[in-house]
Amino acid sequence: MTGAPPAEIVYLPRWRPRGSRPGAHRGRDPGGLGTFRDQVPFLALPDARRIDLRATLRDPFEGVHVRRFEARAPVEVWALVDLSASMGFRGTADRIDLARDLCAGLAASATRIGDGFGLIGCDRAIRADLYLPATRRRAAALAAAARLADAPRAARSAEGMLDAARRLAGRPKLVFLVSDFRWPEPLVARVFAALALHDTVPVLLADSAEDAGLPDWGLAELDDLEGGGRRVVFLRPALRRRWIAREHARRDALRRAAGAAGARAPFHLVDRFDADALSRHLLAT
Amino acid sequence: MGAWSAISGWLAGFGAASPWALWLLPLALLPLAASGRRRAAVAALSAAPPDPVSRWIARALTLAGILALAGLILALAGPYRAGERITRIGVGAQISMLIDRSGSMNETFAGRQPSGAEESKAAASKRLLAGFVGARSHDLFAVTAFSTAPMLVMPMTDRHDAVRAAIAATDRPGLDYTNVARGLGMALSQFGDESGVSRVLLFISDGAAVIDPRMQDALRAAFARIHPNLYWLFLRTKGAPSIYDRPPGEDTPQAAPERHLDLFFKSLGLPYRAFEAEGPQQVADAIARIEALERDPIPYTEVRPRRDLTGACLALAALGLAVLALAALAEADLSARRRTVERASPVSAEQIRRAA
């Protein structure tokens, strides 16, 4: 992505953000400018500039009505990036490159419309060198995203996600949970539970080399990136079917876990970062 | 401990030309820790479903690796199995042959010099005995010839080729006299000291001689000590007196030496049979009967020569390497970048933004 402008991601928060600062998303609090929301009696909102003459004249009780508008407020977009060893996987694409492209896209898209972008990289714990508090400064956000590609990935677990979720306390945020979700089942559930207050979008980094791209026949020696040892696998059509079925089952389990915690359905980022596909997904879920 | 000593005893039969190479043998365990195959890094092993077939193949490949390394290292050490003598039990006997080399053996059964297709007694007995020697593999043979003096032709041995050669040498023109007593003494001395062995003294002659009484006593003692089965193959010339013929005049050893030798043998108290043959066919029959009679177990020694096992080790290594090579050929490249380029969706970001 270096050089080329980051792709643009369109997202809609599920909730109405509060706050008086002007932003791009429909806010919960009424404000002076924006989309018309409703009319309220003058006494409730004594703002003479926005008296709705037509509604006032129409009122048989001769009350004075004031128009109220929706304020547009900013949100904070956070990317929680798994930096455990399994993120070092290279198949059709380099997994960390996918994460970097995604984060660069998010950083650019968020800062473009005045939203803050924050980044937390974590493996066993939060990685201090890859922590970016939510900022609206585009350059800082993009630089943090670019740093992802060079981040060492050695740890064998992603327990730091829990710390990261704790650090996101406070107002609801749009949280992108970027990982391959090669986690133990309980950790998945706990992370989703810890992020239940936020609008969470799990982004499953997948690779066609891991399922559909498997050869029909052959002998392969698998080496676990997270230190799980070696294993020889004799690939054949039956095993390949079982393998793919297992991957589907894993994705289903992730979707169920996300649904149970109120998060959005996982977005499958396979092989190539496609900003438009992510935008469609974000608008649809 | 019994098993341990058995194993160490078994190992003692082996040796190596350059034993220092055996210090490398622990390297053979290397395949347990590493493999030469291309590794495909995967995010999680759990992605691959459990598969017993793969597990067995993995074990087989590890084993093949160990086999290949161990075979090569062993071959480097130049292993051999030390030569040794093994005592086994077979069917056979110690057979001491006493063959008459007197001049009359060179005549035919008709008592003439052989001419044309005729065969002398010596040639016939040589031919037939040669077959007898090869018939059973575990017999031990000794060959003694005698005429005036006994001749030790071949001591007790299991090298049948040598025995056949010794027998082949007996048809050389013989000397004159027939000195049975000393021949018998030497033939008896051919037997070893082992007990529990069936012993056979095969005495082949075409005549007999008087054994003087002093020699008779010595022979009796020797026969009693050794206790062989005694077979006398009497090659009777046409017209000559039979073993069983009483002489017309006085019945003295000098008048009928054959008959009195027979009587002497009978008086020894041994298993004894005399065969009277008047032609090659009868000789063959007699030998066949002797062969059939001597069917006792005999311990025999087999010499196993030192054997080089390098080839076997290399074969094992080749087997292991072949398996590994097959595995290498069957290797699948998981990291091959199968780029399935998906067309970018025609809906642009702008349109989506507008829709939002």
XYZ file of C-alpha atoms in Angstrom, chain A residues 8-10 12 86-87 89-95 109 112-113 180 182 208-210 212-226 228-236 239-240 242-243 246-247 270-272 274-277 279-280 283, chain B residues 30-55 57-59 61-62 323 326-328 330-350 352-356:
122
model
C -11.740 4.078 1.281
C -13.939 2.225 3.718
C -17.475 3.319 4.370
C -22.059 3.160 9.662
C 0.152 -17.109 13.640
C -0.167 -13.696 12.043
C 1.439 -16.796 8.019
C 2.160 -16.297 4.358
C -0.110 -17.980 1.932
C -1.535 -16.341 -1.094
C -0.939 -13.119 0.755
C 1.107 -12.056 3.693
C -1.296 -12.006 6.575
C -11.261 6.689 5.986
C -10.987 11.867 6.382
C -14.404 12.351 7.938
C -7.070 -14.914 12.207
C -6.654 -19.075 15.776
C -7.228 -19.518 0.309
C -4.007 -21.464 0.777
C -5.460 -22.633 4.057
C -9.737 -23.927 -0.934
C -6.206 -23.691 -2.301
C -5.077 -26.962 -0.804
C -3.814 -29.444 -3.357
C -5.789 -32.624 -3.874
C -2.866 -34.948 -3.462
C 0.463 -34.687 -1.788
C 2.516 -34.965 1.273
C 3.076 -31.890 3.369
C 4.859 -31.264 6.580
C 3.036 -28.641 8.577
C 4.935 -26.475 10.993
C 2.877 -24.641 13.564
C 3.840 -20.991 13.738
C 2.759 -20.844 17.350
C 2.554 -26.421 18.200
C 5.097 -28.736 16.615
C 5.315 -30.468 13.270
C 2.962 -32.816 11.581
C 3.036 -34.734 8.345
C -0.201 -34.688 6.427
C -0.990 -36.842 3.471
C -3.409 -34.778 1.456
C -6.012 -36.541 -0.573
C -8.954 -35.282 3.723
C -9.177 -32.041 1.804
C -12.752 -32.745 5.763
C -10.202 -29.972 6.107
C -13.431 -28.006 9.463
C -12.546 -24.484 8.379
C -9.455 -13.503 2.177
C -6.240 -13.153 0.178
C -6.735 -9.560 -0.791
C -11.082 -5.315 -0.851
C -12.303 -2.071 0.688
C -15.576 -2.125 -1.225
C -16.436 -5.588 0.004
C -17.916 -1.372 2.994
C -20.789 -3.488 1.757
C -23.506 -1.386 5.611
C 18.165 -37.333 13.976
C 14.952 -37.959 12.012
C 13.095 -37.992 15.321
C 14.030 -34.367 15.850
C 14.195 -32.947 12.361
C 13.222 -33.736 8.836
C 14.575 -32.714 5.495
C 11.195 -32.045 4.037
C 10.053 -28.623 3.062
C 7.968 -27.282 5.874
C 4.776 -25.463 5.286
C 4.253 -22.935 8.019
C 0.633 -22.904 9.056
C -1.166 -20.665 11.470
C -2.387 -23.554 13.545
C -1.936 -27.280 13.311
C -5.464 -27.720 14.541
C -6.653 -26.576 11.134
C -5.735 -29.970 9.761
C -8.243 -32.594 10.783
C -6.888 -35.576 12.694
C -5.981 -38.292 10.261
C -4.673 -41.742 11.203
C -3.354 -42.399 7.694
C -1.146 -39.323 7.863
C 0.033 -40.329 11.303
C 2.848 -42.215 7.067
C 4.680 -39.822 9.370
C 5.879 -42.728 11.489
C 8.899 -41.696 7.133
C 10.635 -41.200 10.452
C 10.917 -44.308 0.794
C 9.111 -41.202 -2.823
C 7.922 -38.921 -0.047
C 9.918 -36.084 -1.522
C 4.927 -36.768 -3.397
C 5.539 -33.524 -1.597
C 2.858 -30.933 -2.073
C 3.715 -27.289 -2.109
C 1.218 -25.642 0.194
C 2.801 -22.256 -0.122
C 2.429 -22.170 -3.897
C 0.743 -18.939 -4.553
C -2.409 -19.828 -6.317
C -3.519 -16.388 -7.025
C -7.162 -16.469 -7.848
C -7.566 -12.860 -8.755
C -11.038 -11.787 -8.003
C -12.340 -9.032 -10.141
C -12.861 -5.855 -8.247
C -16.475 -5.219 -7.672
C -17.925 -2.732 -10.145
C -19.588 -0.798 -7.374
C -17.238 1.973 -6.448
C -16.693 3.497 -3.086
C -18.408 6.646 -4.209
C -21.572 3.177 -1.617
C -20.991 6.439 0.115
C -23.903 7.919 -1.718
C -26.083 5.019 -0.708
C -25.058 5.510 2.907
